[in-house]
Amino acid sequence: MFLVTGATGNVGRHVVHQLLAEGEFVRALTRSPEGARLPAGAEVVGGDLTRPETVEPALEGVSALFLFPSPGTAGPILRAAGERGVRRVVMLSSSSVEYTTDGADNAIVAYHKEIEHEVETSGLEWTLVRPCGFAVNTLQWAPQIRAGGVVRGPYAEAEMALIDERDIADVATRVLRTDGHVGAKYVLTGPEPLTQTEQARRIGEAVGRPVRYEEVPPAVAREQMIRNRVPADLADMTLRFQAGRAGVPAEISPTVEEVTGRPARTFDQWAADHAADFR
């Protein structure tokens, strides 16, 4: 039995699907099981990582755990997992823990590092999966693209090798099911570095009409993010990160292909699969 936390999230949902496709027994943890919309083959259970007592019953009989923790939740869950005989944990972390650029000393990086330490000292067989920027994050541009085909944002030349969320799930699934990954810290990227200008253009190609990226000053972008209820410290962190990526070639990791045996999906593939979301 595999327990998938964050089972309705961008990655967790695909982990559930992949495990079921491999013929595994899957228990999917979500705070709202009634609206989970997961495959019938999954055992969908309610639980909230911020309330460990609601998760502990779901750990019974589980051999491996896919963990997508929020700050302060990992320790109690890992202890409960060890007490119930869970052998393996695969944690969804972030490649931000490896950043050395300006803006890397922020709360998001700090909590990922803290949780990684808890996983490493849990006594379980552990593997850390550290993806870079998610391709799915460009869906935040959808309202602007639908409204007029212009994405307005800062740092048009900020470059990232965005990864398809399905590739993250494919790696996690392989690591959960097979030996040889204990102690690994897998950085995952897409196969191609693209500026934000190029990302917008590629989405336009998938949608079938021109889409362009129009750069705005960072102060304007910050004001807009805060109007959209992004906390000020997170807005500042995002802007510092993007500033650090402008004009800097993004590194490409071969890990998706090394672990799964096939190349990582391209951003063009992702955009084609999500074209309807931008129309």
PDB file of C-alpha atoms in Angstrom:
ATOM      1  CA  MET A   1       0.000   0.000   0.000  1.00  0.00           C
ATOM      2  CA  PHE A   2       1.242   3.461  -0.981  1.00  0.00           C
ATOM      3  CA  LEU A   3      -0.003   6.586   0.801  1.00  0.00           C
ATOM      4  CA  VAL A   4      -0.022   9.751  -1.300  1.00  0.00           C
ATOM      5  CA  THR A   5      -0.394  13.027   0.586  1.00  0.00           C
ATOM      6  CA  GLY A   6      -1.442  16.119  -1.326  1.00  0.00           C
ATOM      7  CA  ALA A   7      -3.290  13.670  -3.552  1.00  0.00           C
ATOM      8  CA  THR A   8      -5.364  16.317  -5.337  1.00  0.00           C
ATOM      9  CA  GLY A   9      -2.417  18.628  -6.012  1.00  0.00           C
ATOM     10  CA  ASN A  10      -0.597  19.259  -9.273  1.00  0.00           C
ATOM     11  CA  VAL A  11       1.871  16.427  -8.626  1.00  0.00           C
ATOM     12  CA  GLY A  12       0.065  14.176  -6.147  1.00  0.00           C
ATOM     13  CA  ARG A  13      -2.875  13.598  -8.493  1.00  0.00           C
ATOM     14  CA  HIS A  14      -0.505  12.245 -11.141  1.00  0.00           C
ATOM     15  CA  VAL A  15       1.334  10.090  -8.593  1.00  0.00           C
ATOM     16  CA  VAL A  16      -1.999   8.456  -7.728  1.00  0.00           C
ATOM     17  CA  HIS A  17      -2.745   7.808 -11.406  1.00  0.00           C
ATOM     18  CA  GLN A  18       0.724   6.421 -12.111  1.00  0.00           C
ATOM     19  CA  LEU A  19       0.762   4.066  -9.135  1.00  0.00           C
ATOM     20  CA  LEU A  20      -2.648   2.719 -10.096  1.00  0.00           C
ATOM     21  CA  ALA A  21      -1.467   2.276 -13.690  1.00  0.00           C
ATOM     22  CA  GLU A  22       1.388   0.141 -12.328  1.00  0.00           C
ATOM     23  CA  GLY A  23      -1.115  -2.068 -10.520  1.00  0.00           C
ATOM     24  CA  GLU A  24      -0.345  -0.800  -7.015  1.00  0.00           C
ATOM     25  CA  PHE A  25      -2.720  -0.282  -4.094  1.00  0.00           C
ATOM     26  CA  VAL A  26      -3.055   3.435  -3.423  1.00  0.00           C
ATOM     27  CA  ARG A  27      -4.462   5.341  -0.471  1.00  0.00           C
ATOM     28  CA  ALA A  28      -4.974   9.008  -1.388  1.00  0.00           C
ATOM     29  CA  LEU A  29      -5.032  11.559   1.431  1.00  0.00           C
ATOM     30  CA  THR A  30      -6.955  14.796   0.986  1.00  0.00           C
ATOM     31  CA  ARG A  31      -8.668  17.301   3.242  1.00  0.00           C
ATOM     32  CA  SER A  32     -11.820  17.103   1.084  1.00  0.00           C
ATOM     33  CA  PRO A  33     -12.351  13.515  -0.074  1.00  0.00           C
ATOM     34  CA  GLU A  34     -15.885  14.243  -1.274  1.00  0.00           C
ATOM     35  CA  GLY A  35     -14.542  16.531  -4.012  1.00  0.00           C
ATOM     36  CA  ALA A  36     -11.301  14.725  -4.799  1.00  0.00           C
ATOM     37  CA  ARG A  37     -12.249  13.479  -8.303  1.00  0.00           C
ATOM     38  CA  LEU A  38      -9.639  10.714  -8.155  1.00  0.00           C
ATOM     39  CA  PRO A  39      -9.799   7.360  -9.985  1.00  0.00           C
ATOM     40  CA  ALA A  40     -12.158   4.758  -8.587  1.00  0.00           C
ATOM     41  CA  GLY A  41      -9.230   2.435  -7.927  1.00  0.00           C
ATOM     42  CA  ALA A  42      -7.800   4.712  -5.246  1.00  0.00           C
ATOM     43  CA  GLU A  43      -8.826   4.468  -1.603  1.00  0.00           C
ATOM     44  CA  VAL A  44      -9.592   8.118  -0.914  1.00  0.00           C
ATOM     45  CA  VAL A  45      -9.365   9.088   2.768  1.00  0.00           C
ATOM     46  CA  GLY A  46      -9.749  12.347   4.645  1.00  0.00           C
ATOM     47  CA  GLY A  47      -6.899  13.838   6.617  1.00  0.00           C
ATOM     48  CA  ASP A  48      -5.081  17.087   7.284  1.00  0.00           C
ATOM     49  CA  LEU A  49      -1.297  17.165   7.785  1.00  0.00           C
ATOM     50  CA  THR A  50      -1.691  20.101  10.167  1.00  0.00           C
ATOM     51  CA  ARG A  51      -3.702  17.743  12.411  1.00  0.00           C
ATOM     52  CA  PRO A  52      -1.528  14.606  12.639  1.00  0.00           C
ATOM     53  CA  GLU A  53      -4.160  12.653  14.524  1.00  0.00           C
ATOM     54  CA  THR A  54      -6.335  12.723  11.380  1.00  0.00           C
ATOM     55  CA  VAL A  55      -3.523  11.222   9.281  1.00  0.00           C
ATOM     56  CA  GLU A  56      -2.298   8.472  11.599  1.00  0.00           C
ATOM     57  CA  PRO A  57      -5.088   5.973  10.698  1.00  0.00           C
ATOM     58  CA  ALA A  58      -4.201   6.340   7.013  1.00  0.00           C
ATOM     59  CA  LEU A  59      -0.650   5.123   7.733  1.00  0.00           C
ATOM     60  CA  GLU A  60      -1.763   1.679   8.851  1.00  0.00           C
ATOM     61  CA  GLY A  61      -0.504  -1.013   6.494  1.00  0.00           C
ATOM     62  CA  VAL A  62       1.435   1.453   4.341  1.00  0.00           C
ATOM     63  CA  SER A  63       4.884   0.522   3.030  1.00  0.00           C
ATOM     64  CA  ALA A  64       5.836   3.774   1.252  1.00  0.00           C
ATOM     65  CA  LEU A  65       4.788   7.392   1.626  1.00  0.00           C
ATOM     66  CA  PHE A  66       4.731  10.259  -0.873  1.00  0.00           C
ATOM     67  CA  LEU A  67       5.041  13.341   1.317  1.00  0.00           C
ATOM     68  CA  PHE A  68       4.119  16.866   0.294  1.00  0.00           C
ATOM     69  CA  PRO A  69       4.335  18.649   3.642  1.00  0.00           C
ATOM     70  CA  SER A  70       3.571  22.187   4.683  1.00  0.00           C
ATOM     71  CA  PRO A  71       5.679  24.019   7.295  1.00  0.00           C
ATOM     72  CA  GLY A  72       5.622  22.332  10.680  1.00  0.00           C
ATOM     73  CA  THR A  73       3.820  19.176   9.573  1.00  0.00           C
ATOM     74  CA  ALA A  74       6.581  16.756   8.568  1.00  0.00           C
ATOM     75  CA  GLY A  75       7.979  15.774  11.968  1.00  0.00           C
ATOM     76  CA  PRO A  76       4.802  14.331  13.531  1.00  0.00           C
ATOM     77  CA  ILE A  77       3.829  12.505  10.320  1.00  0.00           C
ATOM     78  CA  LEU A  78       7.279  10.967   9.903  1.00  0.00           C
ATOM     79  CA  ARG A  79       7.314   9.798  13.523  1.00  0.00           C
ATOM     80  CA  ALA A  80       3.879   8.248  13.147  1.00  0.00           C
ATOM     81  CA  ALA A  81       4.970   6.598   9.905  1.00  0.00           C
ATOM     82  CA  GLY A  82       7.993   5.034  11.556  1.00  0.00           C
ATOM     83  CA  GLU A  83       5.916   3.745  14.448  1.00  0.00           C
ATOM     84  CA  ARG A  84       3.518   2.054  12.021  1.00  0.00           C
ATOM     85  CA  GLY A  85       6.173   0.309   9.972  1.00  0.00           C
ATOM     86  CA  VAL A  86       6.325   2.569   6.924  1.00  0.00           C
ATOM     87  CA  ARG A  87       9.637   1.795   5.244  1.00  0.00           C
ATOM     88  CA  ARG A  88      10.144   4.451   2.583  1.00  0.00           C
ATOM     89  CA  VAL A  89       9.393   8.152   2.141  1.00  0.00           C
ATOM     90  CA  VAL A  90       9.706  10.255  -0.999  1.00  0.00           C
ATOM     91  CA  MET A  91       9.428  13.966  -0.296  1.00  0.00           C
ATOM     92  CA  LEU A  92       8.411  16.615  -2.806  1.00  0.00           C
ATOM     93  CA  SER A  93      10.824  19.456  -2.080  1.00  0.00           C
ATOM     94  CA  SER A  94      12.162  22.250  -4.300  1.00  0.00           C
ATOM     95  CA  SER A  95      15.338  22.982  -6.223  1.00  0.00           C
ATOM     96  CA  SER A  96      15.317  26.366  -4.459  1.00  0.00           C
ATOM     97  CA  VAL A  97      17.243  24.750  -1.599  1.00  0.00           C
ATOM     98  CA  GLU A  98      20.276  24.746  -3.913  1.00  0.00           C
ATOM     99  CA  TYR A  99      20.017  28.395  -4.982  1.00  0.00           C
ATOM    100  CA  THR A 100      22.860  30.732  -4.130  1.00  0.00           C
ATOM    101  CA  THR A 101      21.523  33.785  -5.960  1.00  0.00           C
ATOM    102  CA  ASP A 102      20.085  36.900  -4.359  1.00  0.00           C
ATOM    103  CA  GLY A 103      16.759  36.108  -2.733  1.00  0.00           C
ATOM    104  CA  ALA A 104      17.677  32.535  -1.816  1.00  0.00           C
ATOM    105  CA  ASP A 105      17.610  33.358   1.899  1.00  0.00           C
ATOM    106  CA  ASN A 106      13.836  33.427   2.195  1.00  0.00           C
ATOM    107  CA  ALA A 107      11.169  31.665   4.216  1.00  0.00           C
ATOM    108  CA  ILE A 108      10.239  29.217   1.450  1.00  0.00           C
ATOM    109  CA  VAL A 109      13.811  27.989   1.077  1.00  0.00           C
ATOM    110  CA  ALA A 110      14.207  27.839   4.850  1.00  0.00           C
ATOM    111  CA  TYR A 111      11.168  25.643   5.413  1.00  0.00           C
ATOM    112  CA  HIS A 112      12.114  23.283   2.596  1.00  0.00           C
ATOM    113  CA  LYS A 113      15.553  22.877   4.151  1.00  0.00           C
ATOM    114  CA  GLU A 114      13.997  22.285   7.560  1.00  0.00           C
ATOM    115  CA  ILE A 115      11.639  19.623   6.245  1.00  0.00           C
ATOM    116  CA  GLU A 116      14.389  17.944   4.245  1.00  0.00           C
ATOM    117  CA  HIS A 117      16.409  17.657   7.460  1.00  0.00           C
ATOM    118  CA  GLU A 118      13.441  16.046   9.219  1.00  0.00           C
ATOM    119  CA  VAL A 119      13.119  13.525   6.397  1.00  0.00           C
ATOM    120  CA  GLU A 120      16.842  12.744   6.400  1.00  0.00           C
ATOM    121  CA  THR A 121      16.834  12.086  10.138  1.00  0.00           C
ATOM    122  CA  SER A 122      13.519  10.169  10.212  1.00  0.00           C
ATOM    123  CA  GLY A 123      15.068   6.704  10.212  1.00  0.00           C
ATOM    124  CA  LEU A 124      13.100   5.806   7.060  1.00  0.00           C
ATOM    125  CA  GLU A 125      14.535   5.088   3.629  1.00  0.00           C
ATOM    126  CA  TRP A 126      14.311   8.531   2.065  1.00  0.00           C
ATOM    127  CA  THR A 127      14.625  10.252  -1.289  1.00  0.00           C
ATOM    128  CA  LEU A 128      14.246  13.969  -1.986  1.00  0.00           C
ATOM    129  CA  VAL A 129      12.669  15.132  -5.244  1.00  0.00           C
ATOM    130  CA  ARG A 130      13.634  18.736  -6.013  1.00  0.00           C
ATOM    131  CA  PRO A 131      11.825  20.126  -9.073  1.00  0.00           C
ATOM    132  CA  CYS A 132      12.489  23.568 -10.489  1.00  0.00           C
ATOM    133  CA  GLY A 133       9.717  25.866 -11.728  1.00  0.00           C
ATOM    134  CA  PHE A 134       6.511  24.075 -12.696  1.00  0.00           C
ATOM    135  CA  ALA A 135       5.148  24.547 -16.216  1.00  0.00           C
ATOM    136  CA  VAL A 136       1.669  24.539 -14.666  1.00  0.00           C
ATOM    137  CA  ASN A 137       2.483  27.839 -12.918  1.00  0.00           C
ATOM    138  CA  THR A 138       2.074  29.603 -16.270  1.00  0.00           C
ATOM    139  CA  LEU A 139      -1.660  28.965 -15.948  1.00  0.00           C
ATOM    140  CA  GLN A 140      -1.696  32.148 -13.857  1.00  0.00           C
ATOM    141  CA  TRP A 141      -1.305  33.954 -17.195  1.00  0.00           C
ATOM    142  CA  ALA A 142      -4.501  32.434 -18.588  1.00  0.00           C
ATOM    143  CA  PRO A 143      -6.842  35.369 -17.755  1.00  0.00           C
ATOM    144  CA  GLN A 144      -4.515  37.833 -19.502  1.00  0.00           C
ATOM    145  CA  ILE A 145      -4.097  35.569 -22.526  1.00  0.00           C
ATOM    146  CA  ARG A 146      -7.832  35.035 -22.839  1.00  0.00           C
ATOM    147  CA  ALA A 147      -8.450  38.785 -22.466  1.00  0.00           C
ATOM    148  CA  GLY A 148      -6.080  39.964 -25.170  1.00  0.00           C
ATOM    149  CA  GLY A 149      -3.059  37.777 -25.777  1.00  0.00           C
ATOM    150  CA  VAL A 150      -0.657  39.952 -23.778  1.00  0.00           C
ATOM    151  CA  VAL A 151       1.062  38.750 -20.601  1.00  0.00           C
ATOM    152  CA  ARG A 152       2.282  41.666 -18.492  1.00  0.00           C
ATOM    153  CA  GLY A 153       4.959  40.919 -15.929  1.00  0.00           C
ATOM    154  CA  PRO A 154       8.499  41.651 -14.782  1.00  0.00           C
ATOM    155  CA  TYR A 155      11.821  40.388 -16.122  1.00  0.00           C
ATOM    156  CA  ALA A 156      10.897  39.174 -19.594  1.00  0.00           C
ATOM    157  CA  GLU A 157      14.347  37.602 -20.024  1.00  0.00           C
ATOM    158  CA  ALA A 158      14.227  35.570 -16.809  1.00  0.00           C
ATOM    159  CA  GLU A 159      15.094  32.065 -17.969  1.00  0.00           C
ATOM    160  CA  MET A 160      13.856  28.763 -16.538  1.00  0.00           C
ATOM    161  CA  ALA A 161      13.717  25.135 -17.659  1.00  0.00           C
ATOM    162  CA  LEU A 162      10.113  24.575 -16.596  1.00  0.00           C
ATOM    163  CA  ILE A 163       9.146  20.994 -15.808  1.00  0.00           C
ATOM    164  CA  ASP A 164       5.918  19.190 -16.631  1.00  0.00           C
ATOM    165  CA  GLU A 165       4.223  18.118 -13.393  1.00  0.00           C
ATOM    166  CA  ARG A 166       3.702  14.657 -14.897  1.00  0.00           C
ATOM    167  CA  ASP A 167       7.473  14.182 -15.103  1.00  0.00           C
ATOM    168  CA  ILE A 168       7.805  14.961 -11.403  1.00  0.00           C
ATOM    169  CA  ALA A 169       5.134  12.372 -10.675  1.00  0.00           C
ATOM    170  CA  ASP A 170       6.778   9.811 -12.949  1.00  0.00           C
ATOM    171  CA  VAL A 171      10.080  10.170 -11.084  1.00  0.00           C
ATOM    172  CA  ALA A 172       8.355  10.001  -7.698  1.00  0.00           C
ATOM    173  CA  THR A 173       6.427   6.892  -8.742  1.00  0.00           C
ATOM    174  CA  ARG A 174       9.571   5.115  -9.924  1.00  0.00           C
ATOM    175  CA  VAL A 175      11.391   5.978  -6.703  1.00  0.00           C
ATOM    176  CA  LEU A 176       8.473   4.836  -4.542  1.00  0.00           C
ATOM    177  CA  ARG A 177       8.264   1.471  -6.316  1.00  0.00           C
ATOM    178  CA  THR A 178      11.919   0.530  -6.894  1.00  0.00           C
ATOM    179  CA  ASP A 179      15.128   0.193  -4.928  1.00  0.00           C
ATOM    180  CA  GLY A 180      18.377   2.035  -5.556  1.00  0.00           C
ATOM    181  CA  HIS A 181      17.276   5.575  -4.718  1.00  0.00           C
ATOM    182  CA  VAL A 182      17.854   5.748  -0.959  1.00  0.00           C
ATOM    183  CA  GLY A 183      19.591   8.979   0.026  1.00  0.00           C
ATOM    184  CA  ALA A 184      19.267  10.508  -3.437  1.00  0.00           C
ATOM    185  CA  LYS A 185      18.521  14.201  -3.877  1.00  0.00           C
ATOM    186  CA  TYR A 186      17.072  14.481  -7.365  1.00  0.00           C
ATOM    187  CA  VAL A 187      16.982  17.914  -9.010  1.00  0.00           C
ATOM    188  CA  LEU A 188      14.408  17.884 -11.812  1.00  0.00           C
ATOM    189  CA  THR A 189      14.126  20.300 -14.725  1.00  0.00           C
ATOM    190  CA  GLY A 190      12.551  20.377 -18.122  1.00  0.00           C
ATOM    191  CA  PRO A 191      14.735  19.711 -21.173  1.00  0.00           C
ATOM    192  CA  GLU A 192      14.907  23.282 -22.482  1.00  0.00           C
ATOM    193  CA  PRO A 193      15.621  26.710 -20.938  1.00  0.00           C
ATOM    194  CA  LEU A 194      13.084  29.351 -21.980  1.00  0.00           C
ATOM    195  CA  THR A 195      12.726  33.029 -21.122  1.00  0.00           C
ATOM    196  CA  GLN A 196       9.328  34.272 -20.055  1.00  0.00           C
ATOM    197  CA  THR A 197       9.049  35.942 -23.461  1.00  0.00           C
ATOM    198  CA  GLU A 198       9.561  32.576 -25.150  1.00  0.00           C
ATOM    199  CA  GLN A 199       7.178  30.770 -22.793  1.00  0.00           C
ATOM    200  CA  ALA A 200       4.389  33.189 -23.728  1.00  0.00           C
ATOM    201  CA  ARG A 201       5.141  32.803 -27.442  1.00  0.00           C
ATOM    202  CA  ARG A 202       5.079  28.995 -27.208  1.00  0.00           C
ATOM    203  CA  ILE A 203       1.717  29.108 -25.430  1.00  0.00           C
ATOM    204  CA  GLY A 204       0.423  31.242 -28.286  1.00  0.00           C
ATOM    205  CA  GLU A 205       1.572  28.627 -30.789  1.00  0.00           C
ATOM    206  CA  ALA A 206      -0.313  25.966 -28.850  1.00  0.00           C
ATOM    207  CA  VAL A 207      -3.456  28.103 -28.612  1.00  0.00           C
ATOM    208  CA  GLY A 208      -3.322  29.097 -32.264  1.00  0.00           C
ATOM    209  CA  ARG A 209      -3.038  32.873 -31.929  1.00  0.00           C
ATOM    210  CA  PRO A 210      -0.213  35.279 -31.039  1.00  0.00           C
ATOM    211  CA  VAL A 211       0.689  35.739 -27.372  1.00  0.00           C
ATOM    212  CA  ARG A 212       3.408  38.153 -26.302  1.00  0.00           C
ATOM    213  CA  TYR A 213       5.063  39.051 -23.023  1.00  0.00           C
ATOM    214  CA  GLU A 214       5.127  42.746 -22.140  1.00  0.00           C
ATOM    215  CA  GLU A 215       7.647  43.636 -19.447  1.00  0.00           C
ATOM    216  CA  VAL A 216       6.522  45.961 -16.656  1.00  0.00           C
ATOM    217  CA  PRO A 217       8.659  47.532 -13.921  1.00  0.00           C
ATOM    218  CA  PRO A 218       9.187  45.370 -10.818  1.00  0.00           C
ATOM    219  CA  ALA A 219       7.394  47.922  -8.622  1.00  0.00           C
ATOM    220  CA  VAL A 220       4.299  47.688 -10.822  1.00  0.00           C
ATOM    221  CA  ALA A 221       4.442  43.893 -10.777  1.00  0.00           C
ATOM    222  CA  ARG A 222       4.786  43.898  -6.982  1.00  0.00           C
ATOM    223  CA  GLU A 223       1.750  46.150  -6.590  1.00  0.00           C
ATOM    224  CA  GLN A 224      -0.290  43.865  -8.840  1.00  0.00           C
ATOM    225  CA  MET A 225       0.734  40.731  -6.919  1.00  0.00           C
ATOM    226  CA  ILE A 226      -0.241  42.310  -3.623  1.00  0.00           C
ATOM    227  CA  ARG A 227      -3.611  43.338  -5.122  1.00  0.00           C
ATOM    228  CA  ASN A 228      -4.025  39.672  -6.036  1.00  0.00           C
ATOM    229  CA  ARG A 229      -3.506  38.776  -2.372  1.00  0.00           C
ATOM    230  CA  VAL A 230       0.078  37.545  -2.701  1.00  0.00           C
ATOM    231  CA  PRO A 231       1.814  38.235   0.653  1.00  0.00           C
ATOM    232  CA  ALA A 232       4.341  41.068   0.370  1.00  0.00           C
ATOM    233  CA  ASP A 233       7.289  38.919   1.472  1.00  0.00           C
ATOM    234  CA  LEU A 234       6.428  36.270  -1.148  1.00  0.00           C
ATOM    235  CA  ALA A 235       6.069  38.949  -3.836  1.00  0.00           C
ATOM    236  CA  ASP A 236       9.491  40.340  -2.918  1.00  0.00           C
ATOM    237  CA  MET A 237      11.031  36.866  -2.966  1.00  0.00           C
ATOM    238  CA  THR A 238       9.533  36.121  -6.390  1.00  0.00           C
ATOM    239  CA  LEU A 239      10.849  39.362  -7.846  1.00  0.00           C
ATOM    240  CA  ARG A 240      14.352  38.820  -6.444  1.00  0.00           C
ATOM    241  CA  PHE A 241      14.376  35.300  -7.856  1.00  0.00           C
ATOM    242  CA  GLN A 242      13.267  36.448 -11.313  1.00  0.00           C
ATOM    243  CA  ALA A 243      15.824  39.244 -11.279  1.00  0.00           C
ATOM    244  CA  GLY A 244      18.497  36.649 -10.572  1.00  0.00           C
ATOM    245  CA  ARG A 245      17.351  34.554 -13.543  1.00  0.00           C
ATOM    246  CA  ALA A 246      17.355  37.411 -16.083  1.00  0.00           C
ATOM    247  CA  GLY A 247      20.139  36.836 -18.590  1.00  0.00           C
ATOM    248  CA  VAL A 248      21.435  33.806 -16.684  1.00  0.00           C
ATOM    249  CA  PRO A 249      21.363  30.470 -18.550  1.00  0.00           C
ATOM    250  CA  ALA A 250      19.211  27.903 -16.748  1.00  0.00           C
ATOM    251  CA  GLU A 251      20.907  24.615 -15.904  1.00  0.00           C
ATOM    252  CA  ILE A 252      19.411  21.436 -17.326  1.00  0.00           C
ATOM    253  CA  SER A 253      19.224  18.261 -15.245  1.00  0.00           C
ATOM    254  CA  PRO A 254      19.203  14.833 -16.946  1.00  0.00           C
ATOM    255  CA  THR A 255      17.540  13.172 -13.937  1.00  0.00           C
ATOM    256  CA  VAL A 256      14.076  12.639 -15.438  1.00  0.00           C
ATOM    257  CA  GLU A 257      15.544  10.543 -18.238  1.00  0.00           C
ATOM    258  CA  GLU A 258      18.029   8.793 -15.951  1.00  0.00           C
ATOM    259  CA  VAL A 259      15.300   7.696 -13.527  1.00  0.00           C
ATOM    260  CA  THR A 260      12.401   7.017 -15.905  1.00  0.00           C
ATOM    261  CA  GLY A 261      14.294   5.896 -19.008  1.00  0.00           C
ATOM    262  CA  ARG A 262      12.679   8.504 -21.274  1.00  0.00           C
ATOM    263  CA  PRO A 263      13.326  12.202 -21.957  1.00  0.00           C
ATOM    264  CA  ALA A 264      11.524  14.875 -19.995  1.00  0.00           C
ATOM    265  CA  ARG A 265       8.476  16.342 -21.715  1.00  0.00           C
ATOM    266  CA  THR A 266       9.022  19.646 -23.499  1.00  0.00           C
ATOM    267  CA  PHE A 267       7.228  22.875 -22.669  1.00  0.00           C
ATOM    268  CA  ASP A 268       5.634  22.676 -26.123  1.00  0.00           C
ATOM    269  CA  GLN A 269       4.100  19.326 -25.174  1.00  0.00           C
ATOM    270  CA  TRP A 270       2.798  20.750 -21.916  1.00  0.00           C
ATOM    271  CA  ALA A 271       1.348  23.832 -23.653  1.00  0.00           C
ATOM    272  CA  ALA A 272      -0.377  21.701 -26.303  1.00  0.00           C
ATOM    273  CA  ASP A 273      -1.952  19.540 -23.605  1.00  0.00           C
ATOM    274  CA  HIS A 274      -3.214  22.638 -21.759  1.00  0.00           C
ATOM    275  CA  ALA A 275      -4.174  24.817 -24.737  1.00  0.00           C
ATOM    276  CA  ALA A 276      -7.852  24.727 -23.770  1.00  0.00           C
ATOM    277  CA  ASP A 277      -7.010  26.315 -20.411  1.00  0.00           C
ATOM    278  CA  PHE A 278      -5.729  29.427 -22.203  1.00  0.00           C
ATOM    279  CA  ARG A 279      -8.629  29.780 -24.676  1.00  0.00           C
TER     280      ARG A 279
END
